[in-house]
Short mmCIF file of C-alpha atoms (C1' of nucleotides) in Angstrom, two decimals:
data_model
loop_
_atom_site.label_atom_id
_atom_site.label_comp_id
_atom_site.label_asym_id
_atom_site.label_seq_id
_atom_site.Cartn_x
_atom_site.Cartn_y
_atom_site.Cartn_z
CA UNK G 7 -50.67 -36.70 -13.39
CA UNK G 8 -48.44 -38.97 -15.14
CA UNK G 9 -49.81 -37.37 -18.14
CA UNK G 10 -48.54 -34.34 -17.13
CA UNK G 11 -44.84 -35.46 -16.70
CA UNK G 12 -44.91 -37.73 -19.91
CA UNK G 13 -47.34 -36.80 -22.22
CA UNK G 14 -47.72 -39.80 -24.16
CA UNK G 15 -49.89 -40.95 -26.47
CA UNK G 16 -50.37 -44.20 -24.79
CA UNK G 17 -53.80 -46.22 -23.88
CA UNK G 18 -54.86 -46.11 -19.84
CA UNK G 19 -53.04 -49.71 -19.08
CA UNK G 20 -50.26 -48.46 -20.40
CA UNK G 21 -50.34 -45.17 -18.46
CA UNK G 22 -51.36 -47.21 -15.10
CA UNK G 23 -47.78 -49.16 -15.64
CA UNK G 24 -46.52 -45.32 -15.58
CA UNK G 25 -47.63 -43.76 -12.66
CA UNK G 26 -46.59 -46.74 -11.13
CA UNK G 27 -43.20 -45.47 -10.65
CA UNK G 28 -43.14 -42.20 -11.18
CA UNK G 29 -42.63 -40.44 -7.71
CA UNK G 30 -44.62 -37.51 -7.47
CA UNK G 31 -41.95 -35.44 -5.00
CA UNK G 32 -43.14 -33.27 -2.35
CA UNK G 33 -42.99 -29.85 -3.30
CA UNK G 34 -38.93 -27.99 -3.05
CA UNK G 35 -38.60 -25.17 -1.83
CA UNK G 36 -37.07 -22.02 -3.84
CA UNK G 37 -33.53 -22.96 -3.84
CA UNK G 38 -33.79 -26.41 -2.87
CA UNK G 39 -31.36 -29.10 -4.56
CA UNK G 40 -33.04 -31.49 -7.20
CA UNK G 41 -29.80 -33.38 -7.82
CA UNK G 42 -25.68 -31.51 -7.78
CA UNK G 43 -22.99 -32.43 -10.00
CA UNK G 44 -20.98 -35.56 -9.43
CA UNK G 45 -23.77 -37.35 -8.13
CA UNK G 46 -24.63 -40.86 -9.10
CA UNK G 47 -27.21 -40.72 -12.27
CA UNK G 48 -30.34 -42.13 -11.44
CA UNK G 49 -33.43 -40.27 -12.73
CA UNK G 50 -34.60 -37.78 -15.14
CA UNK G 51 -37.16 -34.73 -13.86
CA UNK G 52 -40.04 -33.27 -15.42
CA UNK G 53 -41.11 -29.87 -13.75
CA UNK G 54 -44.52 -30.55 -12.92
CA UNK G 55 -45.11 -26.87 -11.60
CA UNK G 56 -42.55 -23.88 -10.51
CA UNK G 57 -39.58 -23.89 -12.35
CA UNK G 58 -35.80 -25.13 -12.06
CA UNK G 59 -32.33 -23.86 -13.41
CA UNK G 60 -28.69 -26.46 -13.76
CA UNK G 61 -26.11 -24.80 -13.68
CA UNK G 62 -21.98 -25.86 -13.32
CA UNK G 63 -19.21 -24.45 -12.16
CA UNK G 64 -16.20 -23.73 -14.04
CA UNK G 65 -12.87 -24.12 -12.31
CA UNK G 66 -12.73 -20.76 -10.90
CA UNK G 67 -15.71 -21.91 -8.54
CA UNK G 68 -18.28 -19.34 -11.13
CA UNK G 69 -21.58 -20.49 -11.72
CA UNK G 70 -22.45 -21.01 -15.19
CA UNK G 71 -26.32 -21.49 -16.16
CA UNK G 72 -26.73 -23.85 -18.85
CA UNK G 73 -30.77 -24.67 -18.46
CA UNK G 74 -33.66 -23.04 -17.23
CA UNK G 75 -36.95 -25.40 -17.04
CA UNK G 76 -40.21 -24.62 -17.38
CA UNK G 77 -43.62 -27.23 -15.89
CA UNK G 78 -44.06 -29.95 -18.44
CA UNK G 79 -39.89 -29.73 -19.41
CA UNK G 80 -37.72 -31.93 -18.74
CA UNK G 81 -34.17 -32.31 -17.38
CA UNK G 82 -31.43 -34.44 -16.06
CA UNK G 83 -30.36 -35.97 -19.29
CA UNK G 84 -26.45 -34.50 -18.57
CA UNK G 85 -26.16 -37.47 -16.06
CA UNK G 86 -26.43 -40.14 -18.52
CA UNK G 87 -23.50 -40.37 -20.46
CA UNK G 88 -21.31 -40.73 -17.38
CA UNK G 89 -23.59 -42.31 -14.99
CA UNK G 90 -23.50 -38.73 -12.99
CA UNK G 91 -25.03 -35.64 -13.30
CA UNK G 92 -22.81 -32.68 -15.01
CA UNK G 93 -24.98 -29.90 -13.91
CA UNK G 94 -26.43 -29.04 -10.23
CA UNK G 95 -30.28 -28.28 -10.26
CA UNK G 96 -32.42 -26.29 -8.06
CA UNK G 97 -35.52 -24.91 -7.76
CA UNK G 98 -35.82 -21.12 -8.37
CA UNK G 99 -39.21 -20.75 -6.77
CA UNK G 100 -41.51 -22.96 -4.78
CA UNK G 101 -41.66 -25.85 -7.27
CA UNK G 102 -42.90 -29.33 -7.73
CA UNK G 103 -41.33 -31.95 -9.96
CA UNK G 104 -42.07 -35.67 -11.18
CA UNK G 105 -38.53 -38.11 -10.82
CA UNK G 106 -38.94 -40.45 -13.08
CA UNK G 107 -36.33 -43.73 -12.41
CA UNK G 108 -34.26 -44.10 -15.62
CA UNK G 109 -34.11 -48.03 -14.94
CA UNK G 110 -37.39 -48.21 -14.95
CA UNK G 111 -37.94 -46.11 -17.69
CA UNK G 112 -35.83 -48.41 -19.66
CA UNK G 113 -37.23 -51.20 -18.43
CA UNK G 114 -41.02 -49.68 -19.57
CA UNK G 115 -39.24 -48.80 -23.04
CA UNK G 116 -38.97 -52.08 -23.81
CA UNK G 117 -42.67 -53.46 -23.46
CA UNK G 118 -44.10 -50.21 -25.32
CA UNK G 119 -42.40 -49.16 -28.01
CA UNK G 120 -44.10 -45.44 -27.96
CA UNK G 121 -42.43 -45.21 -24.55
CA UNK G 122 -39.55 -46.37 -26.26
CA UNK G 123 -39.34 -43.67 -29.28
CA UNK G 124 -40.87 -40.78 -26.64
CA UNK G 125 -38.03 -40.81 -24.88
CA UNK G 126 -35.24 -40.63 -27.88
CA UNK G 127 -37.52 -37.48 -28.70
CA UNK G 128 -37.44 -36.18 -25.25
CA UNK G 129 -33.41 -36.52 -25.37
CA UNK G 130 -32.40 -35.36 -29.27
CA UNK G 131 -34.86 -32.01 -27.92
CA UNK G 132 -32.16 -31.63 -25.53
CA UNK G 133 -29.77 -31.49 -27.89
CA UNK G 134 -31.36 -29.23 -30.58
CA UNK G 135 -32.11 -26.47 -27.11
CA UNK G 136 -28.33 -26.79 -26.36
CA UNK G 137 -27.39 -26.10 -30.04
CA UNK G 138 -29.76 -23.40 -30.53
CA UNK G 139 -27.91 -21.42 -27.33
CA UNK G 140 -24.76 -22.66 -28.92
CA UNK G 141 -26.17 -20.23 -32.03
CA UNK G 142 -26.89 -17.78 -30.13
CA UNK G 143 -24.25 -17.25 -27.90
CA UNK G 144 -21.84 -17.43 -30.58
CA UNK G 145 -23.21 -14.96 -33.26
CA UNK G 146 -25.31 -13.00 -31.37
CA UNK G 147 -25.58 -9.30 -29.49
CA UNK G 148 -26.64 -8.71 -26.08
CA UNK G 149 -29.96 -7.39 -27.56
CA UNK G 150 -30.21 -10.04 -29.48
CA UNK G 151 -29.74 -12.96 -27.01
CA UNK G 152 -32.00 -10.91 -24.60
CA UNK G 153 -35.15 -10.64 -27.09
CA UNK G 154 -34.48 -14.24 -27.36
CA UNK G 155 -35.00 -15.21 -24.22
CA UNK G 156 -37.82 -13.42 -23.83
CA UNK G 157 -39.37 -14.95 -26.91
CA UNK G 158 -38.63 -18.65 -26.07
CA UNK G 159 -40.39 -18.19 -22.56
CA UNK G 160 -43.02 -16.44 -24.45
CA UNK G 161 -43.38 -19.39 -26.91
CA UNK G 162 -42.65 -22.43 -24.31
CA UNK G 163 -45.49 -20.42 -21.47
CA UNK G 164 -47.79 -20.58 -24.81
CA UNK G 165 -47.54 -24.41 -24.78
CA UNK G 166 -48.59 -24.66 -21.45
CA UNK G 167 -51.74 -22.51 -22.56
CA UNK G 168 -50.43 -19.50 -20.61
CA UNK G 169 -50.40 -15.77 -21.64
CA UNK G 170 -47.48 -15.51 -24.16
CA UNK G 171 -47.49 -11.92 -23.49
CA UNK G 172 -47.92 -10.97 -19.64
CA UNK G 173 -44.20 -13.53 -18.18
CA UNK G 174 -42.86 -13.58 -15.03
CA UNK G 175 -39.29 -14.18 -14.84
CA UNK G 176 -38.32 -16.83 -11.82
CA UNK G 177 -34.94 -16.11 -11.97
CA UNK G 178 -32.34 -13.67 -11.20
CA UNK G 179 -31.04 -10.57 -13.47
CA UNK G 180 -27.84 -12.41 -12.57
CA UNK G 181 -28.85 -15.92 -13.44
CA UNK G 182 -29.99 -14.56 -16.86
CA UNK G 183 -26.91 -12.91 -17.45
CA UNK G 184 -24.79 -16.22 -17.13
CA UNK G 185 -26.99 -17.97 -19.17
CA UNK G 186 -26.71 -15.54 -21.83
CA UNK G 187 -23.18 -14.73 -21.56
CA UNK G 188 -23.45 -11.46 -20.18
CA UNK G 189 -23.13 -9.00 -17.32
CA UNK G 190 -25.72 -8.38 -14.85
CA UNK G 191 -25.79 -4.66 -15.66
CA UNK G 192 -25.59 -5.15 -19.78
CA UNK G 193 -28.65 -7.08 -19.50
CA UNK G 194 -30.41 -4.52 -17.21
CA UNK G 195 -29.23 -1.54 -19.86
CA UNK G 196 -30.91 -4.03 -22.60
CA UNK G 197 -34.09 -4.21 -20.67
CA UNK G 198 -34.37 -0.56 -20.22
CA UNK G 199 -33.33 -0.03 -23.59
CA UNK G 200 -36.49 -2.68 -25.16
CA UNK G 201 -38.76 -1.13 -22.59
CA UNK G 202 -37.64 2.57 -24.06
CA UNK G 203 -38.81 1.50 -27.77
CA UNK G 204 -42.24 -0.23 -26.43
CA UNK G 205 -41.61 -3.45 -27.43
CA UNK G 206 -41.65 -4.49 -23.54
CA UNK G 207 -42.91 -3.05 -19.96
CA UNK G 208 -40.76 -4.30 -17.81
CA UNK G 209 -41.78 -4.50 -13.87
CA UNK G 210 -38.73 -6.25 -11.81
CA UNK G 211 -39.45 -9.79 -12.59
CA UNK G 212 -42.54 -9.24 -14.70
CA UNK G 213 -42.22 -8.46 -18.12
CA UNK G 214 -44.83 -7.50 -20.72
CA UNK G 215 -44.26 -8.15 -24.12
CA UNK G 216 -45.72 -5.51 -26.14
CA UNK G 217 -44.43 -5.96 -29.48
CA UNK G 218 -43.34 -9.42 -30.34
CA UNK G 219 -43.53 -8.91 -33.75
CA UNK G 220 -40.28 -6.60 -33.40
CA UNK G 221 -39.21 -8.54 -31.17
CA UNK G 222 -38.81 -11.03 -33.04
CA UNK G 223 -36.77 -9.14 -36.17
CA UNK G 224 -35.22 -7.93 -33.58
CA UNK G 225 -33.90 -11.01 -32.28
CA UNK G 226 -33.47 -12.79 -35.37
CA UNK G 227 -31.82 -10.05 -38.30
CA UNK G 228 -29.08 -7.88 -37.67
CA UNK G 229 -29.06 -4.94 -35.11
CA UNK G 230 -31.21 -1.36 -35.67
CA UNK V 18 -14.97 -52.18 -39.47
CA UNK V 19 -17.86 -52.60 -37.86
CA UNK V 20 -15.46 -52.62 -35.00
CA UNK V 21 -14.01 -49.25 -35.70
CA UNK V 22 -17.70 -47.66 -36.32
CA UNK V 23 -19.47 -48.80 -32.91
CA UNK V 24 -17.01 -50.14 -30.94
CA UNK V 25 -19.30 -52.32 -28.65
CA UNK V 26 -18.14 -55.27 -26.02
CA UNK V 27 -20.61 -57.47 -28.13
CA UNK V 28 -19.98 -60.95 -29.29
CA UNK V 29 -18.57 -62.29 -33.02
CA UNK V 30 -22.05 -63.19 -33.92
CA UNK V 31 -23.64 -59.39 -32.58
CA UNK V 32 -21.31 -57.42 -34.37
CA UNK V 33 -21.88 -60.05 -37.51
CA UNK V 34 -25.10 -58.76 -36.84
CA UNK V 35 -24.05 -54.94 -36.74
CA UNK V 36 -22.05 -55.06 -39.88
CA UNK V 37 -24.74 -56.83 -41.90
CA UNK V 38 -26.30 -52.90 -42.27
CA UNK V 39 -23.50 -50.53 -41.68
CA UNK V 40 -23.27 -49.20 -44.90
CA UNK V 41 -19.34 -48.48 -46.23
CA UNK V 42 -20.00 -45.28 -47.75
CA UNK V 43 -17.24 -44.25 -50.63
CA UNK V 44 -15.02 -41.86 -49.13
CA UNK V 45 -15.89 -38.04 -49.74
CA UNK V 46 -14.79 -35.38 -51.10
CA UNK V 47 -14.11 -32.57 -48.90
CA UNK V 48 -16.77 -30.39 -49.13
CA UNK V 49 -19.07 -32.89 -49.90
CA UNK V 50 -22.17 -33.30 -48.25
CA UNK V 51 -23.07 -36.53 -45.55
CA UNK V 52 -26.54 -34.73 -44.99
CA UNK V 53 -27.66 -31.15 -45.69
CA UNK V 54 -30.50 -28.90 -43.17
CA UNK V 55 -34.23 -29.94 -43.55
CA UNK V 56 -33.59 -33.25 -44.92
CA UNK V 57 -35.80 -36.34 -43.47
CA UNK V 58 -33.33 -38.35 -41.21
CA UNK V 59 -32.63 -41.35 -41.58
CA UNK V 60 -29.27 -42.41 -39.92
CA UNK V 61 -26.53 -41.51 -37.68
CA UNK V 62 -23.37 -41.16 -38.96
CA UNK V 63 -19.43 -42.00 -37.87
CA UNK V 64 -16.52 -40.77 -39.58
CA UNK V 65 -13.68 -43.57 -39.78
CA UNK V 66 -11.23 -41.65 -41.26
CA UNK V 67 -10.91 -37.66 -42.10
CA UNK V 68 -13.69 -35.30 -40.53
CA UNK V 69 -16.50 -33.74 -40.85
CA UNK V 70 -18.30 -30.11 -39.64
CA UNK V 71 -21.60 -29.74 -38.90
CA UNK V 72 -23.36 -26.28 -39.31
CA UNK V 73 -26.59 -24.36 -39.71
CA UNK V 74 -27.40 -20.90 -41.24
CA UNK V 75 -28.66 -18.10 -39.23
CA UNK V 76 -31.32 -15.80 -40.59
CA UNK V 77 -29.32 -13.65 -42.23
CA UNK V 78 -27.60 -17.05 -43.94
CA UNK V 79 -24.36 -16.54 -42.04
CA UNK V 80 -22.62 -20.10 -41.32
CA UNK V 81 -22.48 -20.87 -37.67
CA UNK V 82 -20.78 -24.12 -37.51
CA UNK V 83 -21.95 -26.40 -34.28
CA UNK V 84 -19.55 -28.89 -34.38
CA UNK V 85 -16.20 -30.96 -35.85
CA UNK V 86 -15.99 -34.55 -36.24
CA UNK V 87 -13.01 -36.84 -35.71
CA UNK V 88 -12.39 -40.52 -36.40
CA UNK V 89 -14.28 -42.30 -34.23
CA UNK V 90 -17.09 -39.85 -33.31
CA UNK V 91 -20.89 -40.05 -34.15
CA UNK V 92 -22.87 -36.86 -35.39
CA UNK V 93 -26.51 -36.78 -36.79
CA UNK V 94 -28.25 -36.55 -33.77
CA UNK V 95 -29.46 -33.55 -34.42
CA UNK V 96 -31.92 -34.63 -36.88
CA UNK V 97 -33.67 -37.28 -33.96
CA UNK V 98 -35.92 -34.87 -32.51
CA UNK V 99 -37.85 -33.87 -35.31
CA UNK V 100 -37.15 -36.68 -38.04
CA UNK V 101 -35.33 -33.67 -40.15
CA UNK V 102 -31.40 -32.75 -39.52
CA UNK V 103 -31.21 -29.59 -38.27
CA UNK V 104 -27.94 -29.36 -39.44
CA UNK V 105 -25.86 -29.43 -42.63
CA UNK V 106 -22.40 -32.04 -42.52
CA UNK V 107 -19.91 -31.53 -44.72
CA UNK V 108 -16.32 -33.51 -44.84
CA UNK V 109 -13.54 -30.79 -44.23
CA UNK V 110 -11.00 -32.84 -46.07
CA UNK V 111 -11.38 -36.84 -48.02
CA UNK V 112 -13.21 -38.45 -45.44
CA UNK V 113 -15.21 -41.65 -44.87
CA UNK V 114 -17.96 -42.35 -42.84
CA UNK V 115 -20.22 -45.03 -41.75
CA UNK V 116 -23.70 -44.88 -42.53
CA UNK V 117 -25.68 -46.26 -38.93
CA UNK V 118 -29.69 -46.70 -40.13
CA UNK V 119 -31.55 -45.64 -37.05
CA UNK V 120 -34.45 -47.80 -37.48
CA UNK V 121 -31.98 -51.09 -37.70
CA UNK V 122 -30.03 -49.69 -34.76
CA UNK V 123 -33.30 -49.00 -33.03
CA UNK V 124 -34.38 -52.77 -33.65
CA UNK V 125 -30.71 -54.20 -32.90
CA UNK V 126 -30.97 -52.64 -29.96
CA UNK V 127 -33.95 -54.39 -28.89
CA UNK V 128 -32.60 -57.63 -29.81
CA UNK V 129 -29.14 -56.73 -27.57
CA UNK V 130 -29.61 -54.52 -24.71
CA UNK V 131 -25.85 -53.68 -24.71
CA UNK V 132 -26.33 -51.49 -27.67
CA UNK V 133 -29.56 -50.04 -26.60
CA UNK V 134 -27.37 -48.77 -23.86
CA UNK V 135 -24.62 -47.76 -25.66
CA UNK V 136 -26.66 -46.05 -27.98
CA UNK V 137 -28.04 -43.86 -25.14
CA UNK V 138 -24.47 -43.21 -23.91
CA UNK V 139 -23.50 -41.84 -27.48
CA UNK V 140 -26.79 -39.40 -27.63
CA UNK V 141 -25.94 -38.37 -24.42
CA UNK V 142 -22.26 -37.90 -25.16
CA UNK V 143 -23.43 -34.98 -27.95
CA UNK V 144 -25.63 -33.20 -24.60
CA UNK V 145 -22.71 -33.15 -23.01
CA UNK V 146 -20.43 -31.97 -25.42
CA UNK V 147 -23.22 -29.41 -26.38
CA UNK V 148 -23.20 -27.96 -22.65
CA UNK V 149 -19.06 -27.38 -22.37
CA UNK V 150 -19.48 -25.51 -25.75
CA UNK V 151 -21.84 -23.27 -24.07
CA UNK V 152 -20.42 -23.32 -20.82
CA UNK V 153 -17.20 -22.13 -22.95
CA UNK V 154 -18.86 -19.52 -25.40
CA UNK V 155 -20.94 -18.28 -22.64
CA UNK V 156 -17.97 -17.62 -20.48
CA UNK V 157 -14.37 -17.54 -21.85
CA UNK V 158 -11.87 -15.16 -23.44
CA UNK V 159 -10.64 -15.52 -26.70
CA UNK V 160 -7.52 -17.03 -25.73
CA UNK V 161 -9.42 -19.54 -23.35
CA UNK V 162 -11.33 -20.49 -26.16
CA UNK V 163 -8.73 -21.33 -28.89
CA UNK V 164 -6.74 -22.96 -26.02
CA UNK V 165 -9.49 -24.95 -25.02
CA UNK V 166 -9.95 -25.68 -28.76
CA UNK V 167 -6.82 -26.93 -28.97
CA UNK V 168 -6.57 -29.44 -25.89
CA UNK V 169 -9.71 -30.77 -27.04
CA UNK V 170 -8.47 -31.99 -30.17
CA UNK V 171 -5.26 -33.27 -28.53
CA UNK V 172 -7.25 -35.29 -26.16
CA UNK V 173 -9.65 -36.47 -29.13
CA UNK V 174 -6.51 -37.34 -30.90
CA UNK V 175 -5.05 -39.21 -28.62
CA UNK V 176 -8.28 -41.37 -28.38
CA UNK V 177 -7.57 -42.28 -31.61
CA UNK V 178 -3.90 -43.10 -30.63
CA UNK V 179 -2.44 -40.58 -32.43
CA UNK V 180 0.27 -37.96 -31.35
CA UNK V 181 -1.52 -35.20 -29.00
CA UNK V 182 0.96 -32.83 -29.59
CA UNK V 183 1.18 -32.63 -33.45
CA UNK V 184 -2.37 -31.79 -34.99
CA UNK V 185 -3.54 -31.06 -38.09
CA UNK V 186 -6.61 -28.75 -38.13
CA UNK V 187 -8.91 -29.98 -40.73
CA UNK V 188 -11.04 -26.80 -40.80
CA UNK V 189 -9.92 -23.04 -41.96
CA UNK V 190 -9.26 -20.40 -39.30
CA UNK V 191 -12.95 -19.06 -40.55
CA UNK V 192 -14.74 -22.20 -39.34
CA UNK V 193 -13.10 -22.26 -35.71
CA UNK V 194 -13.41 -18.66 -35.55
CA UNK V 195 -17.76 -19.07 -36.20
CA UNK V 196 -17.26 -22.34 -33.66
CA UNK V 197 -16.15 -20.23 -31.06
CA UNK V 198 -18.00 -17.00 -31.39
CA UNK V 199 -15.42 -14.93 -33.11
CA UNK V 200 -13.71 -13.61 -35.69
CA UNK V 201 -11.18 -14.75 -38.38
CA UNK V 202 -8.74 -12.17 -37.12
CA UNK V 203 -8.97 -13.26 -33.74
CA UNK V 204 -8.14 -16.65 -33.76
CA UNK V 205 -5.09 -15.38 -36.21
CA UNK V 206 -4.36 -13.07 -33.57
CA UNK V 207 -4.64 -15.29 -30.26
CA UNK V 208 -2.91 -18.03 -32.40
CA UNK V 209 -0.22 -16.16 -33.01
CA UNK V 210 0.07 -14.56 -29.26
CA UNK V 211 0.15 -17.81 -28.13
CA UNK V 212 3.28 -19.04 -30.41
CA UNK V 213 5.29 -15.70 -29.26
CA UNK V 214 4.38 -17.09 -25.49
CA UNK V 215 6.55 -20.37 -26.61
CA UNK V 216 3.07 -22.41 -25.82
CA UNK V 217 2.79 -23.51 -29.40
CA UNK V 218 4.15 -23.98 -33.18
CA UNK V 219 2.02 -22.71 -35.64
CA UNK V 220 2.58 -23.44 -39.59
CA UNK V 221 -0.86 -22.79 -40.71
CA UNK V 222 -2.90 -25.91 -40.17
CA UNK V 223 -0.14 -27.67 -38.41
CA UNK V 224 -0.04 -27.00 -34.56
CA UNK V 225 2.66 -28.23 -32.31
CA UNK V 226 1.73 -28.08 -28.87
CA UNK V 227 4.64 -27.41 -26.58
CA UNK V 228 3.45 -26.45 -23.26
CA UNK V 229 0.50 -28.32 -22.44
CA UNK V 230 0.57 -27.64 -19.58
CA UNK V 231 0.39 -23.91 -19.41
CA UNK V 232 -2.26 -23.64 -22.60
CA UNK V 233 -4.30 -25.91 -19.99
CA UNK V 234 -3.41 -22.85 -17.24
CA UNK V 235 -4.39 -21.00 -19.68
CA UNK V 236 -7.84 -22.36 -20.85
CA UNK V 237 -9.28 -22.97 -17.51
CA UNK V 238 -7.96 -19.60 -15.02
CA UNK V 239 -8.16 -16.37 -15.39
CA UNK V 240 -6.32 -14.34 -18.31
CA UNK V 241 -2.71 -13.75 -18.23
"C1'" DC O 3 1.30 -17.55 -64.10
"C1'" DG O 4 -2.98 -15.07 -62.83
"C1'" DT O 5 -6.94 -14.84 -60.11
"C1'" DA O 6 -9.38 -15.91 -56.07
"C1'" DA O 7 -9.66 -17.42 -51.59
"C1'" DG O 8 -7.53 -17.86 -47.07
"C1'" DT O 9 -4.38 -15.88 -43.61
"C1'" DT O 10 -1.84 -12.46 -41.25
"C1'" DT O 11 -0.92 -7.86 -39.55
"C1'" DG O 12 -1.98 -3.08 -38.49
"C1'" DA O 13 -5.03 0.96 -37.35
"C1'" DT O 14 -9.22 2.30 -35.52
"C1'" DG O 15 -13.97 1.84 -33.50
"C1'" DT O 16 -17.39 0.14 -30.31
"C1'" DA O 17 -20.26 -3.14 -27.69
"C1'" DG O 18 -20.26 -4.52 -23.65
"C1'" DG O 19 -17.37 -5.28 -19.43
"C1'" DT O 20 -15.77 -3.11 -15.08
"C1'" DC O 21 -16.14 -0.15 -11.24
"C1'" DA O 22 -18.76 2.67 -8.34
"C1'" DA O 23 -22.81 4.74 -6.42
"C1'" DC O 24 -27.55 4.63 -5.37
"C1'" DG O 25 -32.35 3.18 -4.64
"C1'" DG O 26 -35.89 -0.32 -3.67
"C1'" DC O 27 -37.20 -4.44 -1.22
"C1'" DC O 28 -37.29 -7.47 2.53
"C1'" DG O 29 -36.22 -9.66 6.81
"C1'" DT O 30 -34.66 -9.03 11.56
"C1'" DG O 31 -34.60 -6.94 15.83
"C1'" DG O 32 -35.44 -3.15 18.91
"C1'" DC N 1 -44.12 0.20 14.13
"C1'" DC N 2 -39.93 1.82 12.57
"C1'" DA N 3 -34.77 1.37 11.98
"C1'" DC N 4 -31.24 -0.97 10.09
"C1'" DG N 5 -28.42 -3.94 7.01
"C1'" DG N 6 -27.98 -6.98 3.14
"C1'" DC N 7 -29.19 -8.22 -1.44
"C1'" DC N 8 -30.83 -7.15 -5.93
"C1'" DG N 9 -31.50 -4.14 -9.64
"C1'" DT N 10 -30.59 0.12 -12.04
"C1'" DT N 11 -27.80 3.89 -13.75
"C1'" DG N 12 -23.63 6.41 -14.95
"C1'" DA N 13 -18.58 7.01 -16.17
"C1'" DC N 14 -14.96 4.82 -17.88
"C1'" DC N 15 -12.14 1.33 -20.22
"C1'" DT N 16 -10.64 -2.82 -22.67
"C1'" DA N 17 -11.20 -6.96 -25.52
"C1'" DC N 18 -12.61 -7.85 -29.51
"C1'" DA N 19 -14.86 -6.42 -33.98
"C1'" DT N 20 -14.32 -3.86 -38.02
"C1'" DC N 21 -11.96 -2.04 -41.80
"C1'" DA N 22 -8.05 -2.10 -44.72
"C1'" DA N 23 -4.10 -3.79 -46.90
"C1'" DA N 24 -0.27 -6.99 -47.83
"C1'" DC N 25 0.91 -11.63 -48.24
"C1'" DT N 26 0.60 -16.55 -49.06
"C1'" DT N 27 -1.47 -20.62 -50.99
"C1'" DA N 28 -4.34 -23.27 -54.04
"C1'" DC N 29 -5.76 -23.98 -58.68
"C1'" DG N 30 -7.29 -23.02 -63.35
#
DNA sequence: CGTAAGTTTGATGTAGGTCAACGGCCGTGG
DNA sequence: CCACGGCCGTTGACCTACATCAAACTTACG
């Protein structure tokens, strides 16, 4: 339980203190709010099951997706800084999470060091995701950020000892397209297009990889 | 000094303290390396005077730089989450920066909570930053993003109490054009657009801003 | 000074955006 | 049970913002 939202390598005393105060919410519904932008900071979230996207909106009142999150992943560090939350977070299908109070988190950090150096891990990962979108939303083609996509929900559905091959997609063509930096329709044509060369079958939301390998050089060297 | 490198509301005797393992570096040379990609970290770094780029290289060994540096400002987070820096920093012009060991922060800040928490601020600081550079590659026009560009180093200067409407860009018109996900030409071009439009001065690395308030117009709503 | 690297400017090409139409899916209501 | 309307996804035709290619120009430096 608590090992699933904070996988530590800590003795059974230590994960009793824990589970003490991690609330294990009642499950959201799709859509439902975890936290929205501007309000007060307070916890961080680890998706226990289901899955979650943040998202802001720029001043034109657009949503832009900056995060999807998948069970065992956490999120809500973009409050911290400024003792709010930058980002709005929701539930994109029926979904459970863990809050975890940052206080108290603190507060734990200090009697066990491992607690203490988990969660400046958990954090800096956070910042190497954000940079590796920053990568490839600034270099990258539609194909390219597409096959990426795919390939880190292939990799992070792997860590949860699921079939890296056979995903299912919570979210929207349209959510992925913000994330990405595209239009709804471009990543459609890419879709069709991958699913034309059999490196994927693609059924609505579910999406078989067939060929990671070239999926991979094709996400990673230059186009062709 | 000390002062100028982690500019807490601690005590004589805490910064004492703090100072007793900042490390002075000798300034660099521009183009000389603070850390390089794949090396172990070891410390956080702030530039006190000058600035610095960070940057990794793509498959294919293109450069895609993932973030400038100004006086006051703290990079080498990157290199938390796995004990290596994911990124290479280089000084863009003679700069000199303040060497931070994380393990002495790390136990500082368990002798003085204040700088635990300030520490966590500054992490969190580079997530946030990290999310408007997506939220602004993911959805902006050229123009938006050299504007945006632009008012970001005017506010940064005047942080450091320096004129926000005279700047001096450290970096060439190459390295913001890989920052912002385009080319050389572009940012010539947009740069240049923008001086017709009377919203700037541009004498190569020198900018004069002289419409704030319509580059701001300009960086946030809709083209034109 | 001469060479190389950075910047600007112009001409042309194209990836992906925009606009529009359609088809599938689902919930509601008769 | 079927009819209807709204939303999502796909597909096609077209177009534009930006990339690419090319060349002149400017600056930095031996």
């Amino acid at each position: 339980m608590g090992n699933l939202c904070l996988p530590l390598a800590v003795d059974e005393g230590e994960r009793h203190k824990l589970d003490q105060f991690i609330e294990h919410k009642k499950p959201l519904q799709p859509r439902e709010k975890v936290f929205h932008s501007g309000e007060a900071f307070t916890s961080i979230y680890a998706v226990r099951s289901g899955s979650v996207k943040s998202f802001c909106l720029d001043s034109e009142g657009r949503e832009q997706v900056t995060g999807f999150y998948l069970p065992g992943e956490i999120f809500g560090w973009d409050g911290l800084a400024d003792d709010q939350y930058q980002n709005t977070a929701i539930a994109l299908e029926t979904t459970s999470v863990c809050e975890i109070p940052y206080e108290k988190l603190e507060q734990l950090g200090d009697a066990i060091p491992a607690i203490k150096k988990y969660v400046m891990k958990l954090i800096s990962r956070e910042i190497n995701a954000d940079q590796k979108l920053i990568a490839l939303l600034a270099g990258h083609s539609a194909q390219q950020k597409v096959a990426s996509l795919l390939l880190s929900f292939s990799d992070r559905l792997a860590q949860q000892k699921r079939s890296p091959t056979r995903l299912w997609l919570p979210m929207s063509r349209s959510e992925i397209s913000s994330y990405l930096g595209l239009t709804v329709e471009t990543v459609s044509r890419v879709l069709g297009a991958l699913q034309k060369k059999n490196l994927l079958k693609v059924n609505k939301k579910e999406i078989e990889i067939l060929d990671k390998q070239a999926l991979q050089t094709l996400a990673t060297s230059a186009d062709e």
